[in-house]
Amino acid sequence: MKAIYPGTFDPMTNGHLDIVERGVIMFDSLIIGVAENKRKKPMFSIDERVEMIKKSVSHLKNVEVKPFSNLLVDFMKSERANIVLRGLRAVSDFEFELQLALMNRKLNPECETVFLMPNKKYIFLSSSMIREIAMLGGDVCELVPPKVKEYIDIKCKNGCI
Ligand code: ADP
């Protein structure tokens, strides 16, 4: 079975990576779908996000990283995948994730969503928290993959964060 793990990944965190590492055990192949999401005005460009994820998952087999800017169900059709993988942290994620899963199923009745829970040490970790800590000069090295840390450091050095 082929699954797609969609998200903005601005930037990828150890929580995202934890979900990917659990997903590769469950599925024959996994595509990390990086949503361009211009509306959210991401800190990292779509190319940067795809690059840093590729470098962070290079140790895993059967994982591909692809950008998309269309509707998730259309991206899934083009990739011939019926399963959406999403991460569930606290209860606060649940309502939004349920809405999203049911909407995706309405748009494509064959679309099923699978939720995985990360290790509890990542429950309170989010991309927005990483951006906030980096912006204020804090150390994020235990919270993101080493390759992501390099991209954050470059942005900080150039004064872009
Ligand atoms: P989106 O903009 O679609 O919410 P994100 O990049 O924030 O994209 O997250 C993508 C997916 O990863 C979502 O299912 C989200 O719940 C999950 N996720 C985010 N942070 C974590 C974490 N620390 N642990 C587990 N799952 C996470």
PDB file of N, CA, C and O in Angstrom, residues 80-122:
ATOM      1  N   ARG A  80      -1.491   7.841  -7.511  1.00  0.00           N
ATOM      2  CA  ARG A  80      -2.153   6.538  -7.323  1.00  0.00           C
ATOM      3  C   ARG A  80      -2.047   6.057  -5.873  1.00  0.00           C
ATOM      4  O   ARG A  80      -1.671   4.914  -5.600  1.00  0.00           O
ATOM      5  N   ALA A  81      -2.347   6.950  -4.947  1.00  0.00           N
ATOM      6  CA  ALA A  81      -2.320   6.602  -3.519  1.00  0.00           C
ATOM      7  C   ALA A  81      -3.692   6.902  -2.922  1.00  0.00           C
ATOM      8  O   ALA A  81      -4.310   7.917  -3.256  1.00  0.00           O
ATOM      9  N   ASN A  82      -4.174   6.018  -2.058  1.00  0.00           N
ATOM     10  CA  ASN A  82      -5.502   6.217  -1.444  1.00  0.00           C
ATOM     11  C   ASN A  82      -5.431   6.525   0.038  1.00  0.00           C
ATOM     12  O   ASN A  82      -6.450   6.726   0.686  1.00  0.00           O
ATOM     13  N   ILE A  83      -4.227   6.477   0.590  1.00  0.00           N
ATOM     14  CA  ILE A  83      -4.119   6.640   2.042  1.00  0.00           C
ATOM     15  C   ILE A  83      -3.383   7.919   2.408  1.00  0.00           C
ATOM     16  O   ILE A  83      -2.303   8.214   1.880  1.00  0.00           O
ATOM     17  N   VAL A  84      -3.992   8.664   3.326  1.00  0.00           N
ATOM     18  CA  VAL A  84      -3.356   9.863   3.871  1.00  0.00           C
ATOM     19  C   VAL A  84      -2.835   9.507   5.251  1.00  0.00           C
ATOM     20  O   VAL A  84      -3.573   8.948   6.069  1.00  0.00           O
ATOM     21  N   LEU A  85      -1.587   9.816   5.495  1.00  0.00           N
ATOM     22  CA  LEU A  85      -1.026   9.614   6.830  1.00  0.00           C
ATOM     23  C   LEU A  85      -0.959  10.975   7.502  1.00  0.00           C
ATOM     24  O   LEU A  85      -0.483  11.953   6.910  1.00  0.00           O
ATOM     25  N   ARG A  86      -1.457  11.052   8.733  1.00  0.00           N
ATOM     26  CA  ARG A  86      -1.350  12.297   9.499  1.00  0.00           C
ATOM     27  C   ARG A  86      -0.899  11.967  10.919  1.00  0.00           C
ATOM     28  O   ARG A  86      -1.124  10.861  11.417  1.00  0.00           O
ATOM     29  N   GLY A  87      -0.266  12.937  11.548  1.00  0.00           N
ATOM     30  CA  GLY A  87       0.177  12.751  12.926  1.00  0.00           C
ATOM     31  C   GLY A  87      -0.842  13.367  13.880  1.00  0.00           C
ATOM     32  O   GLY A  87      -1.408  14.418  13.587  1.00  0.00           O
ATOM     33  N   LEU A  88      -1.081  12.699  14.979  1.00  0.00           N
ATOM     34  CA  LEU A  88      -1.976  13.258  16.010  1.00  0.00           C
ATOM     35  C   LEU A  88      -1.168  13.486  17.271  1.00  0.00           C
ATOM     36  O   LEU A  88      -0.568  12.562  17.809  1.00  0.00           O
ATOM     37  N   ARG A  89      -1.165  14.717  17.725  1.00  0.00           N
ATOM     38  CA  ARG A  89      -0.447  15.015  18.966  1.00  0.00           C
ATOM     39  C   ARG A  89      -1.458  15.050  20.103  1.00  0.00           C
ATOM     40  O   ARG A  89      -1.956  14.040  20.528  1.00  0.00           O
ATOM     41  N   ALA A  90      -1.777  16.225  20.568  1.00  0.00           N
ATOM     42  CA  ALA A  90      -2.725  16.327  21.687  1.00  0.00           C
ATOM     43  C   ALA A  90      -4.153  16.273  21.146  1.00  0.00           C
ATOM     44  O   ALA A  90      -4.381  16.269  19.936  1.00  0.00           O
ATOM     45  N   VAL A  91      -5.108  16.256  22.050  1.00  0.00           N
ATOM     46  CA  VAL A  91      -6.524  16.231  21.671  1.00  0.00           C
ATOM     47  C   VAL A  91      -6.846  17.438  20.791  1.00  0.00           C
ATOM     48  O   VAL A  91      -7.704  17.386  19.912  1.00  0.00           O
ATOM     49  N   SER A  92      -6.103  18.526  20.995  1.00  0.00           N
ATOM     50  CA  SER A  92      -6.368  19.758  20.244  1.00  0.00           C
ATOM     51  C   SER A  92      -6.223  19.560  18.738  1.00  0.00           C
ATOM     52  O   SER A  92      -6.831  20.278  17.957  1.00  0.00           O
ATOM     53  N   ASP A  93      -5.418  18.596  18.293  1.00  0.00           N
ATOM     54  CA  ASP A  93      -5.291  18.320  16.847  1.00  0.00           C
ATOM     55  C   ASP A  93      -6.540  17.651  16.304  1.00  0.00           C
ATOM     56  O   ASP A  93      -6.819  17.718  15.118  1.00  0.00           O
ATOM     57  N   PHE A  94      -7.278  16.964  17.189  1.00  0.00           N
ATOM     58  CA  PHE A  94      -8.271  16.005  16.724  1.00  0.00           C
ATOM     59  C   PHE A  94      -9.390  16.622  15.883  1.00  0.00           C
ATOM     60  O   PHE A  94      -9.733  16.116  14.821  1.00  0.00           O
ATOM     61  N   GLU A  95      -9.945  17.749  16.359  1.00  0.00           N
ATOM     62  CA  GLU A  95     -11.115  18.294  15.681  1.00  0.00           C
ATOM     63  C   GLU A  95     -10.792  18.690  14.235  1.00  0.00           C
ATOM     64  O   GLU A  95     -11.519  18.341  13.306  1.00  0.00           O
ATOM     65  N   PHE A  96      -9.661  19.390  14.079  1.00  0.00           N
ATOM     66  CA  PHE A  96      -9.257  19.814  12.738  1.00  0.00           C
ATOM     67  C   PHE A  96      -8.951  18.598  11.859  1.00  0.00           C
ATOM     68  O   PHE A  96      -9.376  18.526  10.698  1.00  0.00           O
ATOM     69  N   GLU A  97      -8.246  17.633  12.425  1.00  0.00           N
ATOM     70  CA  GLU A  97      -7.855  16.453  11.645  1.00  0.00           C
ATOM     71  C   GLU A  97      -9.075  15.633  11.219  1.00  0.00           C
ATOM     72  O   GLU A  97      -9.105  15.082  10.119  1.00  0.00           O
ATOM     73  N   LEU A  98     -10.081  15.558  12.109  1.00  0.00           N
ATOM     74  CA  LEU A  98     -11.306  14.823  11.777  1.00  0.00           C
ATOM     75  C   LEU A  98     -12.029  15.497  10.610  1.00  0.00           C
ATOM     76  O   LEU A  98     -12.452  14.860   9.650  1.00  0.00           O
ATOM     77  N   GLN A  99     -12.124  16.843  10.687  1.00  0.00           N
ATOM     78  CA  GLN A  99     -12.762  17.609   9.606  1.00  0.00           C
ATOM     79  C   GLN A  99     -12.059  17.362   8.279  1.00  0.00           C
ATOM     80  O   GLN A  99     -12.684  17.119   7.252  1.00  0.00           O
ATOM     81  N   LEU A 100     -10.731  17.438   8.329  1.00  0.00           N
ATOM     82  CA  LEU A 100      -9.913  17.268   7.122  1.00  0.00           C
ATOM     83  C   LEU A 100     -10.102  15.867   6.537  1.00  0.00           C
ATOM     84  O   LEU A 100     -10.300  15.707   5.327  1.00  0.00           O
ATOM     85  N   ALA A 101     -10.066  14.860   7.418  1.00  0.00           N
ATOM     86  CA  ALA A 101     -10.188  13.478   6.953  1.00  0.00           C
ATOM     87  C   ALA A 101     -11.551  13.250   6.299  1.00  0.00           C
ATOM     88  O   ALA A 101     -11.654  12.627   5.242  1.00  0.00           O
ATOM     89  N   LEU A 102     -12.617  13.798   6.921  1.00  0.00           N
ATOM     90  CA  LEU A 102     -13.957  13.574   6.376  1.00  0.00           C
ATOM     91  C   LEU A 102     -14.167  14.365   5.090  1.00  0.00           C
ATOM     92  O   LEU A 102     -14.839  13.908   4.170  1.00  0.00           O
ATOM     93  N   MET A 103     -13.548  15.550   5.017  1.00  0.00           N
ATOM     94  CA  MET A 103     -13.659  16.340   3.783  1.00  0.00           C
ATOM     95  C   MET A 103     -12.925  15.645   2.642  1.00  0.00           C
ATOM     96  O   MET A 103     -13.438  15.558   1.521  1.00  0.00           O
ATOM     97  N   ASN A 104     -11.744  15.108   2.934  1.00  0.00           N
ATOM     98  CA  ASN A 104     -11.007  14.394   1.886  1.00  0.00           C
ATOM     99  C   ASN A 104     -11.790  13.170   1.409  1.00  0.00           C
ATOM    100  O   ASN A 104     -11.822  12.865   0.224  1.00  0.00           O
ATOM    101  N   ARG A 105     -12.475  12.509   2.347  1.00  0.00           N
ATOM    102  CA  ARG A 105     -13.260  11.334   1.957  1.00  0.00           C
ATOM    103  C   ARG A 105     -14.484  11.737   1.136  1.00  0.00           C
ATOM    104  O   ARG A 105     -14.924  11.022   0.255  1.00  0.00           O
ATOM    105  N   LYS A 106     -15.030  12.942   1.450  1.00  0.00           N
ATOM    106  CA  LYS A 106     -16.171  13.429   0.660  1.00  0.00           C
ATOM    107  C   LYS A 106     -15.728  13.721  -0.774  1.00  0.00           C
ATOM    108  O   LYS A 106     -16.422  13.421  -1.728  1.00  0.00           O
ATOM    109  N   LEU A 107     -14.523  14.324  -0.897  1.00  0.00           N
ATOM    110  CA  LEU A 107     -14.009  14.671  -2.224  1.00  0.00           C
ATOM    111  C   LEU A 107     -13.599  13.423  -3.006  1.00  0.00           C
ATOM    112  O   LEU A 107     -13.661  13.403  -4.223  1.00  0.00           O
ATOM    113  N   ASN A 108     -13.134  12.406  -2.281  1.00  0.00           N
ATOM    114  CA  ASN A 108     -12.781  11.137  -2.921  1.00  0.00           C
ATOM    115  C   ASN A 108     -13.127   9.992  -1.955  1.00  0.00           C
ATOM    116  O   ASN A 108     -12.386   9.729  -1.011  1.00  0.00           O
ATOM    117  N   PRO A 109     -14.258   9.310  -2.203  1.00  0.00           N
ATOM    118  CA  PRO A 109     -14.730   8.281  -1.271  1.00  0.00           C
ATOM    119  C   PRO A 109     -13.710   7.171  -1.008  1.00  0.00           C
ATOM    120  O   PRO A 109     -13.822   6.446  -0.021  1.00  0.00           O
ATOM    121  N   GLU A 110     -12.731   7.038  -1.897  1.00  0.00           N
ATOM    122  CA  GLU A 110     -11.732   5.970  -1.678  1.00  0.00           C
ATOM    123  C   GLU A 110     -10.596   6.400  -0.765  1.00  0.00           C
ATOM    124  O   GLU A 110      -9.727   5.600  -0.425  1.00  0.00           O
ATOM    125  N   CYS A 111     -10.613   7.664  -0.382  1.00  0.00           N
ATOM    126  CA  CYS A 111      -9.496   8.198   0.417  1.00  0.00           C
ATOM    127  C   CYS A 111      -9.672   7.854   1.908  1.00  0.00           C
ATOM    128  O   CYS A 111     -10.682   8.178   2.517  1.00  0.00           O
ATOM    129  N   GLU A 112      -8.722   7.159   2.467  1.00  0.00           N
ATOM    130  CA  GLU A 112      -8.760   6.832   3.902  1.00  0.00           C
ATOM    131  C   GLU A 112      -7.614   7.546   4.610  1.00  0.00           C
ATOM    132  O   GLU A 112      -6.519   7.677   4.045  1.00  0.00           O
ATOM    133  N   THR A 113      -7.864   7.982   5.852  1.00  0.00           N
ATOM    134  CA  THR A 113      -6.813   8.652   6.616  1.00  0.00           C
ATOM    135  C   THR A 113      -6.383   7.775   7.786  1.00  0.00           C
ATOM    136  O   THR A 113      -7.215   7.224   8.488  1.00  0.00           O
ATOM    137  N   VAL A 114      -5.078   7.644   7.937  1.00  0.00           N
ATOM    138  CA  VAL A 114      -4.517   6.870   9.043  1.00  0.00           C
ATOM    139  C   VAL A 114      -3.777   7.836   9.957  1.00  0.00           C
ATOM    140  O   VAL A 114      -2.970   8.653   9.487  1.00  0.00           O
ATOM    141  N   PHE A 115      -4.070   7.761  11.256  1.00  0.00           N
ATOM    142  CA  PHE A 115      -3.397   8.640  12.222  1.00  0.00           C
ATOM    143  C   PHE A 115      -2.381   7.852  13.026  1.00  0.00           C
ATOM    144  O   PHE A 115      -2.671   6.752  13.499  1.00  0.00           O
ATOM    145  N   LEU A 116      -1.222   8.429  13.189  1.00  0.00           N
ATOM    146  CA  LEU A 116      -0.218   7.821  14.050  1.00  0.00           C
ATOM    147  C   LEU A 116       0.172   8.816  15.136  1.00  0.00           C
ATOM    148  O   LEU A 116       0.201  10.028  14.897  1.00  0.00           O
ATOM    149  N   MET A 117       0.468   8.284  16.310  1.00  0.00           N
ATOM    150  CA  MET A 117       0.887   9.141  17.424  1.00  0.00           C
ATOM    151  C   MET A 117       2.408   9.104  17.528  1.00  0.00           C
ATOM    152  O   MET A 117       2.986   8.020  17.473  1.00  0.00           O
ATOM    153  N   PRO A 118       3.023  10.268  17.695  1.00  0.00           N
ATOM    154  CA  PRO A 118       4.486  10.265  17.829  1.00  0.00           C
ATOM    155  C   PRO A 118       4.898   9.844  19.237  1.00  0.00           C
ATOM    156  O   PRO A 118       4.052   9.759  20.144  1.00  0.00           O
ATOM    157  N   ASN A 119       6.173   9.620  19.410  1.00  0.00           N
ATOM    158  CA  ASN A 119       6.740   9.428  20.747  1.00  0.00           C
ATOM    159  C   ASN A 119       6.294  10.601  21.629  1.00  0.00           C
ATOM    160  O   ASN A 119       6.250  11.747  21.152  1.00  0.00           O
ATOM    161  N   LYS A 120       6.020  10.339  22.886  1.00  0.00           N
ATOM    162  CA  LYS A 120       5.432  11.409  23.717  1.00  0.00           C
ATOM    163  C   LYS A 120       6.355  12.615  23.867  1.00  0.00           C
ATOM    164  O   LYS A 120       5.897  13.718  24.137  1.00  0.00           O
ATOM    165  N   LYS A 121       7.640  12.435  23.631  1.00  0.00           N
ATOM    166  CA  LYS A 121       8.531  13.597  23.769  1.00  0.00           C
ATOM    167  C   LYS A 121       8.319  14.633  22.650  1.00  0.00           C
ATOM    168  O   LYS A 121       8.829  15.737  22.736  1.00  0.00           O
ATOM    169  N   TYR A 122       7.571  14.236  21.601  1.00  0.00           N
ATOM    170  CA  TYR A 122       7.319  15.186  20.507  1.00  0.00           C
ATOM    171  C   TYR A 122       5.902  15.761  20.518  1.00  0.00           C
ATOM    172  O   TYR A 122       5.506  16.480  19.607  1.00  0.00           O
TER     173      TYR A 122
END
